[in-house]
Each structure stands twice: as structure tokens, then as C-alpha cells.
Coordinates of C-alpha atoms and ligand atoms in Angstrom, one line a residue:
M1 CA 89.0 72.3 91.6
R2 CA 88.7 68.7 91.8
K3 CA 92.1 67.1 92.5
I4 CA 93.0 64.1 90.4
A5 CA 95.6 61.3 90.7
I6 CA 96.4 59.0 87.7
L7 CA 98.1 55.5 87.8
G8 CA 99.1 54.9 84.3
S9 CA 99.2 58.5 82.9
T10 CA 101.2 57.7 79.7
G11 CA 98.9 55.1 78.6
S12 CA 95.7 55.3 76.3
I13 CA 93.4 56.1 79.0
G14 CA 95.9 58.1 81.0
T15 CA 96.6 60.5 78.1
Q16 CA 92.8 60.9 77.3
T17 CA 92.2 61.7 81.1
L18 CA 94.9 64.5 80.8
S19 CA 93.5 65.6 77.5
V20 CA 90.0 66.1 79.2
A21 CA 91.6 67.8 82.3
E22 CA 93.4 70.3 79.7
E23 CA 90.0 70.8 77.7
H24 CA 88.2 72.0 80.8
G25 CA 90.9 73.6 83.0
D26 CA 89.1 73.1 86.2
L27 CA 90.7 69.8 87.3
E28 CA 93.8 69.8 89.1
I29 CA 96.6 67.0 88.4
V30 CA 98.2 66.4 91.6
A31 CA 99.9 63.0 91.2
L32 CA 101.2 60.8 88.2
A33 CA 102.5 57.3 87.9
C34 CA 103.5 55.4 84.8
G35 CA 105.6 52.3 83.9
S36 CA 108.7 53.1 81.9
N37 CA 108.1 56.2 79.5
I38 CA 110.0 58.6 81.2
K39 CA 110.3 60.8 78.4
L40 CA 106.4 61.4 78.1
M41 CA 106.4 61.7 82.0
E42 CA 108.7 64.3 81.9
E43 CA 106.5 66.2 79.3
Q44 CA 103.4 65.7 81.6
M45 CA 105.3 66.8 84.7
R46 CA 106.2 70.0 82.9
R47 CA 102.7 70.6 81.7
F48 CA 100.7 69.7 84.6
K49 CA 103.2 70.2 87.5
P50 CA 101.8 67.4 89.7
K51 CA 103.1 67.4 93.3
T52 CA 104.4 63.7 93.3
V53 CA 105.3 61.3 90.6
A54 CA 106.3 57.5 90.3
V55 CA 107.7 55.4 87.7
W56 CA 108.2 51.4 88.1
K57 CA 112.0 50.9 87.8
E58 CA 114.3 52.8 90.3
E59 CA 116.8 53.4 87.6
D60 CA 114.2 55.0 85.6
A61 CA 113.3 57.1 88.8
K62 CA 116.8 58.3 88.9
A63 CA 117.0 59.5 85.3
L64 CA 113.7 61.3 85.6
R65 CA 114.8 63.2 88.9
E66 CA 118.1 64.1 87.0
N67 CA 116.1 65.3 84.0
T68 CA 113.5 67.3 86.0
R69 CA 115.8 68.5 88.8
D70 CA 114.5 72.2 88.0
L71 CA 110.8 71.3 88.8
G72 CA 111.7 69.9 92.3
I73 CA 109.0 67.2 92.0
P74 CA 109.6 64.1 94.0
V75 CA 109.7 60.9 91.9
G76 CA 109.2 57.6 93.6
S77 CA 109.6 53.9 92.3
G78 CA 108.1 50.5 92.6
M79 CA 105.1 49.5 94.4
E80 CA 105.8 51.9 97.1
G81 CA 105.9 54.7 94.4
L82 CA 102.5 53.8 93.1
I83 CA 100.9 53.5 96.5
A84 CA 102.4 57.0 97.3
V85 CA 100.6 58.2 94.1
A86 CA 97.4 56.3 94.8
T87 CA 97.0 57.7 98.4
M88 CA 98.5 61.3 97.8
E89 CA 96.9 63.4 100.5
E90 CA 95.4 66.0 98.5
A91 CA 93.9 63.8 95.8
E92 CA 90.3 63.4 95.8
V93 CA 89.8 61.0 92.8
L94 CA 92.2 58.2 91.6
V95 CA 92.0 57.2 87.9
T96 CA 93.4 53.6 87.8
A97 CA 94.5 53.4 84.3
I98 CA 97.3 51.0 84.8
V99 CA 97.2 47.8 83.0
G100 CA 96.9 44.4 84.9
M101 CA 96.8 42.9 88.3
L102 CA 99.5 45.1 89.3
G103 CA 96.7 47.7 90.1
I104 CA 95.4 45.7 93.0
R105 CA 97.3 46.9 96.0
P106 CA 97.4 50.5 95.1
T107 CA 93.6 50.5 94.5
I108 CA 93.1 48.9 97.9
A109 CA 95.5 51.5 99.5
A110 CA 93.4 54.2 97.7
I111 CA 90.2 53.1 98.9
Q112 CA 91.5 52.8 102.6
A113 CA 92.6 56.5 102.2
G114 CA 89.1 57.5 101.2
K115 CA 89.6 58.1 97.5
T116 CA 87.0 58.1 95.0
I117 CA 88.1 55.5 92.3
A118 CA 87.7 56.1 88.6
L119 CA 88.2 52.6 87.6
A120 CA 89.6 51.6 84.3
N121 CA 91.9 48.8 85.4
K122 CA 89.3 46.1 85.2
E123 CA 91.9 43.2 85.9
T124 CA 91.7 44.5 89.7
L125 CA 87.9 43.8 89.9
V126 CA 88.2 40.6 88.0
T127 CA 90.8 39.2 90.4
A128 CA 89.9 41.0 93.7
G129 CA 86.2 42.2 93.1
H130 CA 85.1 40.1 96.3
L131 CA 87.6 42.2 98.4
I132 CA 87.6 45.5 96.7
M133 CA 83.6 46.1 96.6
P134 CA 83.1 45.4 100.4
L135 CA 86.0 47.5 101.3
A136 CA 84.8 50.4 99.2
E137 CA 81.4 50.1 100.8
K138 CA 83.0 49.9 104.3
N139 CA 85.1 53.0 103.6
K140 CA 82.0 54.8 101.9
V141 CA 84.1 55.2 98.6
S142 CA 82.6 55.4 95.2
I143 CA 83.8 53.3 92.3
L144 CA 83.0 55.2 89.1
P145 CA 83.4 53.0 85.9
V146 CA 85.5 54.3 83.1
D147 CA 85.0 51.2 80.9
S148 CA 82.7 52.4 78.0
E149 CA 80.4 49.5 78.6
H150 CA 80.3 49.9 82.2
S151 CA 79.8 53.7 82.1
A152 CA 77.1 53.2 79.7
I153 CA 75.3 50.7 82.3
F154 CA 76.0 53.3 85.1
Q155 CA 74.4 56.1 82.9
S156 CA 71.5 53.8 82.3
L157 CA 71.0 53.4 86.1
Q158 CA 70.6 57.1 87.0
G159 CA 67.5 58.0 88.2
N160 CA 66.5 54.4 88.9
E161 CA 67.7 53.9 92.4
G162 CA 65.6 51.3 94.0
N163 CA 64.6 49.7 90.8
R164 CA 65.8 46.1 90.3
I165 CA 68.1 45.3 87.3
Q166 CA 66.3 42.6 85.2
K167 CA 69.2 42.2 82.8
I168 CA 72.3 43.9 81.6
L169 CA 72.8 43.9 77.9
L170 CA 76.6 44.2 77.6
T171 CA 77.8 45.2 73.9
A172 CA 80.7 44.0 72.2
S173 CA 82.0 44.9 68.8
G174 CA 83.2 41.4 68.1
G175 CA 86.7 42.5 67.4
P176 CA 88.8 42.4 64.2
F177 CA 88.1 38.7 63.5
R178 CA 84.2 38.7 63.9
G179 CA 82.5 36.2 61.7
K180 CA 85.9 34.0 61.1
K181 CA 85.9 30.4 62.1
K182 CA 88.9 28.8 64.0
E183 CA 90.5 27.6 61.0
E184 CA 91.0 31.0 59.6
L185 CA 92.7 32.3 63.0
T186 CA 95.7 29.8 63.0
D187 CA 98.1 32.2 61.1
I188 CA 97.0 35.6 62.7
R189 CA 99.9 38.1 63.0
V190 CA 100.3 40.5 65.9
E191 CA 99.8 43.4 63.5
D192 CA 96.3 41.8 62.2
A193 CA 95.3 41.4 66.0
L194 CA 96.4 44.8 66.9
K195 CA 93.8 46.5 64.4
H196 CA 90.6 47.2 66.2
P197 CA 87.6 48.1 64.0
N198 CA 86.3 50.8 66.3
W199 CA 88.5 51.8 69.3
S200 CA 92.1 52.9 69.7
M201 CA 93.5 51.4 73.0
G202 CA 96.7 50.1 74.8
R203 CA 98.1 46.9 73.0
K204 CA 97.0 44.4 75.8
I205 CA 93.4 45.4 75.8
T206 CA 93.4 45.3 71.9
I207 CA 94.4 41.6 71.9
D208 CA 92.0 40.9 74.6
S209 CA 89.3 42.6 72.3
A210 CA 90.5 40.2 69.4
T211 CA 90.3 37.0 71.5
L212 CA 86.9 38.1 73.4
V213 CA 88.8 37.7 76.7
N214 CA 88.1 41.4 77.1
K215 CA 84.3 40.8 76.9
G216 CA 84.9 38.0 79.4
L217 CA 86.8 40.3 81.7
E218 CA 83.9 42.8 81.4
V219 CA 81.2 40.4 82.4
M220 CA 83.2 39.9 85.6
E221 CA 83.6 43.6 86.0
A222 CA 80.0 44.4 85.5
R223 CA 79.2 41.5 88.0
W224 CA 81.1 43.2 90.7
L225 CA 80.2 47.0 89.9
F226 CA 76.6 46.3 89.7
G227 CA 76.0 43.4 92.1
V228 CA 74.0 41.2 89.6
E229 CA 74.3 37.3 88.9
L230 CA 76.2 36.0 86.1
E231 CA 72.9 34.9 84.4
Q232 CA 71.6 38.3 84.3
I233 CA 74.5 39.5 82.0
E234 CA 74.0 39.0 78.4
V235 CA 76.8 39.8 75.9
V236 CA 75.5 41.1 72.5
V237 CA 77.6 41.5 69.6
H238 CA 77.1 44.9 68.1
P239 CA 79.7 45.6 65.5
Q240 CA 78.9 49.4 65.2
S241 CA 79.7 50.2 68.8
V242 CA 77.1 52.9 68.9
I243 CA 75.1 51.3 71.8
H244 CA 77.7 51.2 74.5
S245 CA 75.4 48.8 76.8
A246 CA 72.0 48.8 78.1
V247 CA 70.0 47.9 81.3
E248 CA 66.6 46.0 81.1
Y249 CA 64.3 46.7 84.1
E250 CA 61.3 44.5 85.4
D251 CA 58.7 46.3 83.4
G252 CA 60.5 45.3 80.1
A253 CA 62.0 49.0 79.6
V254 CA 65.4 49.0 78.1
I255 CA 67.5 52.2 78.8
A256 CA 70.8 52.3 77.0
Q257 CA 73.5 55.2 76.4
L258 CA 74.4 55.5 73.0
G259 CA 77.5 57.9 71.4
T260 CA 80.3 57.7 68.8
P261 CA 83.3 55.3 70.3
D262 CA 85.2 58.0 72.2
M263 CA 86.7 57.0 75.5
R264 CA 87.0 60.7 76.6
L265 CA 83.2 60.7 77.2
P266 CA 83.2 57.9 79.9
I267 CA 86.5 59.1 81.4
Q268 CA 85.0 62.7 81.6
Y269 CA 81.7 61.3 83.0
A270 CA 83.7 59.5 85.8
L271 CA 85.8 62.7 86.6
Y272 CA 82.8 65.1 86.7
Y273 CA 80.1 62.8 88.0
P274 CA 77.0 63.5 88.6
K275 CA 77.7 66.5 86.1
R276 CA 77.8 66.5 82.3
R277 CA 80.0 68.9 80.6
T278 CA 80.6 69.9 77.0
L279 CA 83.0 67.6 75.0
S280 CA 84.7 68.5 71.8
G281 CA 84.5 65.7 68.9
K282 CA 82.4 64.0 66.5
R283 CA 78.6 63.7 67.5
L284 CA 76.5 60.7 66.8
D285 CA 74.8 60.9 63.5
L286 CA 72.2 58.1 63.2
F287 CA 71.6 59.0 59.5
E288 CA 75.1 58.5 58.6
I289 CA 75.1 55.2 60.5
G290 CA 71.9 53.8 59.0
N291 CA 71.9 50.5 60.6
L292 CA 72.5 49.0 63.8
T293 CA 73.0 45.3 64.0
F294 CA 73.1 42.6 66.8
E295 CA 74.4 38.9 66.7
K296 CA 75.1 36.3 69.3
P297 CA 78.8 35.9 70.3
D298 CA 80.4 32.8 68.6
M299 CA 81.8 31.1 71.7
D300 CA 83.2 27.9 70.0
T301 CA 85.5 30.1 67.9
F302 CA 86.3 32.7 70.5
Q303 CA 87.0 30.3 73.4
G304 CA 88.4 33.3 75.5
L305 CA 84.5 34.3 76.5
A306 CA 83.6 30.8 77.2
L307 CA 86.5 30.2 79.6
A308 CA 85.9 33.4 81.2
L309 CA 82.3 32.4 82.0
K310 CA 83.5 29.1 83.3
A311 CA 86.2 30.8 85.6
M312 CA 83.4 33.2 87.0
K313 CA 81.1 30.2 87.7
K314 CA 83.8 28.5 89.6
G315 CA 84.8 31.6 91.5
G316 CA 87.6 31.9 94.2
N317 CA 91.0 32.2 92.4
M318 CA 89.8 30.7 89.2
T319 CA 89.2 34.3 87.7
T320 CA 92.6 35.2 88.8
I321 CA 94.1 32.1 87.0
F322 CA 92.0 33.1 84.0
N323 CA 93.4 36.7 84.2
A324 CA 97.0 35.9 84.9
A325 CA 97.2 33.1 82.3
N326 CA 95.9 35.6 79.8
E327 CA 98.3 38.5 80.9
K328 CA 101.2 36.2 80.4
A329 CA 100.0 34.6 77.2
V330 CA 99.1 37.9 75.7
A331 CA 102.7 39.0 76.5
L332 CA 104.1 36.1 74.7
F333 CA 101.8 36.6 71.7
L334 CA 103.1 40.3 71.6
E335 CA 106.7 38.9 71.7
R336 CA 105.9 36.7 68.7
K337 CA 106.6 33.5 70.8
I338 CA 103.1 31.8 70.6
R339 CA 100.4 31.8 68.0
F340 CA 97.0 33.7 68.3
L341 CA 95.0 30.6 69.2
E342 CA 97.5 29.5 71.8
I343 CA 96.4 32.3 74.0
T344 CA 93.2 30.4 75.0
E345 CA 95.0 27.2 74.9
I346 CA 97.4 28.4 77.7
I347 CA 94.5 29.9 79.7
E348 CA 92.6 26.6 79.7
A349 CA 95.7 24.7 80.5
A350 CA 96.4 26.9 83.6
M351 CA 92.7 26.7 84.6
E352 CA 93.0 22.8 84.5
T353 CA 96.3 22.9 86.5
C354 CA 96.8 25.6 88.9
R355 CA 95.7 25.3 92.5
F356 CA 92.3 26.3 93.3
V357 CA 91.6 28.6 96.4
P358 CA 87.9 29.2 97.2
C359 CA 88.2 32.5 98.8
P360 CA 91.5 33.9 98.3
N361 CA 92.8 37.1 100.2
V362 CA 95.4 39.5 98.5
D363 CA 98.5 37.4 99.4
E364 CA 96.8 34.4 98.0
I365 CA 95.8 36.2 94.6
L366 CA 99.3 37.3 94.3
A367 CA 100.6 33.8 94.9
T368 CA 98.2 32.6 92.3
E369 CA 99.5 34.9 89.9
Q370 CA 103.1 33.6 90.4
E371 CA 102.0 29.9 90.2
V372 CA 100.4 30.7 87.0
Y373 CA 103.4 32.3 85.6
E374 CA 105.8 29.5 86.8
F375 CA 103.4 27.0 85.2
I376 CA 103.3 28.8 81.9
G377 CA 106.9 29.5 82.0
S378 CA 107.7 25.8 82.4
R379 CA 105.5 24.8 79.4
W380 CA 105.9 27.6 77.0
Ligands
NAD1 P1 98.1 51.2 78.0 O1 99.0 50.1 77.8 O2 98.0 52.2 77.0 O3 98.7 52.0 79.3 C1 99.0 51.3 80.5 C2 99.7 52.3 81.5 O4 100.0 51.7 82.6 C3 100.8 53.2 81.0 O5 100.8 54.5 81.3 C4 101.9 52.2 81.5 O6 103.2 53.2 81.7 C5 101.4 52.0 82.9 N1 102.2 50.8 83.3 C6 102.5 49.8 82.8 N2 103.3 49.0 83.6 C7 103.3 49.6 84.7 C8 104.2 49.6 86.0 N3 104.9 48.4 86.2 N4 104.3 50.4 87.0 C9 103.5 51.6 86.8 N5 102.8 51.7 85.6 C10 102.8 50.7 84.7 O7 96.7 50.6 78.4 P2 95.1 51.4 78.5 O8 94.7 50.8 77.0 O9 95.3 52.7 78.9 O10 94.6 50.5 79.5 C11 94.8 50.7 81.0 C12 93.4 49.9 81.7 O11 92.4 50.4 81.3 C13 93.4 48.3 81.4 O12 93.1 47.8 82.6 C14 92.4 48.2 80.3 O13 91.8 47.2 80.4 C15 91.5 49.4 80.8 N6 90.6 50.0 79.7 C16 91.2 50.6 78.6 C17 90.5 51.0 77.5 C18 91.2 51.8 76.4 O14 90.2 52.5 75.7 N7 92.3 52.0 76.1 C19 89.1 50.8 77.7 C20 88.4 50.3 78.7 C21 89.4 49.8 79.7
MG2 MG1 85.2 48.0 77.5

């Protein structure tokens, strides 16, 4: 039985990971962590009987300990609790399904403890990829992508060891506002932005998909995971979300992975890699789909992608400034304190203002995050 720990077990990726485990019955869930949904965590504890658990706030941990006293499972809290789950002795694979830069420290600790990482938490690679990738190599740890596009690229690389990647074709649905111009986006409400055409995901990544910031984060993620240059990654808007991404080789061959939009497939591929297993659910029916179409991304309207590429070209902590500003701006938008288009305005302002550090260590990355939050707090 492969032993699995999950950071963010109550979220969209976390619950789908548990559903994959339940479908097969041959994965053992040994450790779980979440933010504040202690009701669902209690259900998960009763169902999967993990050996250790963590939630973010100590007061929630106290309540959860009280409610699950009959189970006798230790419940930790804070960063210490997250790290305990990430490094839990028995676990072989850590699924990083937490949202945001909070994932950096636990992911680093898990790599140091030799755990295979099934990585959904892209913000960690975006901000600390230059530290994480060499650390994984040093500790001989695999980082297996869970993000659907990156899983598709990874699947397209199988059997091609030693062959040079010419180009990565990173597909994007275009989000709910594809085809709209800036003037049409001024009055976008939270409910409109939360309606993704093809995927059902957590709130933050759904907003990131609407601004195309998500695709910018994914270009950065692909760069780190597959060791390619920015110029080798092409974003292709493909509204049907059937081709999940592709790799072009030197001879012009393009290998892609296709399927229905279902995150359980990339999750399962990472959990059982290199084996494939059966998976319930709808199969791809090309006759039903009829047409696959492709467009160039509109980077004038969707500044999120343009700013991400700019941040990546600059390097250093600029990707952290980009990411932290986006995390804060999305939170403000979800609280209805700013308008939709202000998300990218805030990112741009932070990128122009916050202090640049060429090769930041973890402390400098987290200090940058604080500086960005203070800057945004003082202006918005
Ligand atoms: P989500 O909001 O549904 O879930 C986030 C999880 O993180 C929850 O379990 C929450 O409790 C936990 N969390 C939040 N704050 C925490 C804290 N302070 N301490 C401990 N746990 C905390 O998010 P999601 O959509 O599942 O996304 C998770 C990650 O996966 C993100 O980085 C996202 O970009 C990435 N991702 C998601 C999808 C998807 O389909 N949902 C696809 C690709 C990549
Ligand atoms: Mg994705």
C-alpha cells in the first residue's frame, strides 16, 4: 500500500485525491492537513483514519481534538502542524493541495525528508522554484505534477528520455471572459468570475483562470518542472479543454494528452506513477465534441498573463511580488473590496514599487510577501 499525506485535504484537489484513494482501496491515507473546515476534517478522520492531522489555528485544533477524542489521533496546528504532516515518517508521497505560498516551507521540509511530491500547489514553484528544484535533485526526490496541463506534458514526455524538448504547447481554456474586451470587464461581479466554463476548482484558482493569471503561473511552473526556457513555452487558448497540453520535439512531432476535463486523472497519474489504473467517469467522445479550436491569448485585455511573463523575465523575487500581489488582490476581490480589473492593476503597482532581490532565499521570499501585503494594505 502506497502511503499518502495530503496538505489541503478539504479543498478541491484534496477531496478529489481522497476520492481516488477510496475508489481503489490500495492507497493508505496516513496524514491530513487543512485550514479551517474542521467539520469536513472530522469526517475525513473518521473515514480514512490517518495517523496524524493538522489544522491552521490552535483554537480549531482544540475543538477538533475535543470532537474526535474517541479516535485518539493527534491534531497539530500552525506551520509546525503543516510541517509535521508534510514530513510524517510513514508517508511516501505528499500531495501539496494547499493554496498559496504557505506551501513553501512544508514542501521544502518534505523534500528534505525524502518524500515524493505530488505537486498541485503551483505558487510554491512560482516563488521558490530556484530553491525547490535543486533541493529535490540533491535529495533524489521526484516532483510529480498534478496540475492538468503539467501532467499532460509529463505524460507526453514518457518514453522520450534523452530527447530534447523543442517547445511546450501549454493550453488554456481562456476562462469565462474569453473574447471580451477591457470595457466589457469593468463591472464583473464575483459570481460571474467564479463561473468557469470547463473546470470546477477552488475559489482562488477560479479567479486566477478568469484573469489568465493562472496561465502565467503555469508558464512559470512548467519552466521549473521541465527545465525549459520561457521562449520555449507557447500558450494556446483552446476553449474545449480537450487537449490538456503538448510537447513538440526536434523532428516536429507533437505529442499531446487528451481527455475529458477531470482532475482525478492527473491526480491518479501522480499517485500511481508510472502505472495507469482504471478510473470511473465520462470518457472522451470526439464525435460528440466535433471541433477543437485554437486562438492566441489576448494579452492586452488579460494583463495577468502579460505581467506574469514580465515577472518571469525579470526573475529573482519578481515572481514572488507578482504572486503575493495576486493572492492579496484576489482575496480583496472575493471580499468585494476591489473591482475585477483592479486585480491586475494592483499586481502591476506592486511590481513597480516593491524592492527587487535577484536571488532570494526562503526568508527573503517570505519578507517580500510581507512587503507586498503591506504595500497593498497601505493603498487599497
Ligand atoms: P481550495 O481552496 O479548494 O483548497 C485549498 C485547501 O488548502 C483547503 O483544504 C484548505 O483548507 C487548505 N488551506 C487553506 N489555508 C490553509 C492554512 N492556512 N493552513 C492549512 N491549510 C490551508 O483550492 P484548490 O482548488 O484545491 O487548489 C489547491 C492548489 O492546487 C492551488 O495551488 C491551485 O492552484 C492548485 N490547482 C488546483 C486545481 C483544481 O482543479 N482545483 C487544478 C490545478 C492546480
Ligand atoms: Mg492547470
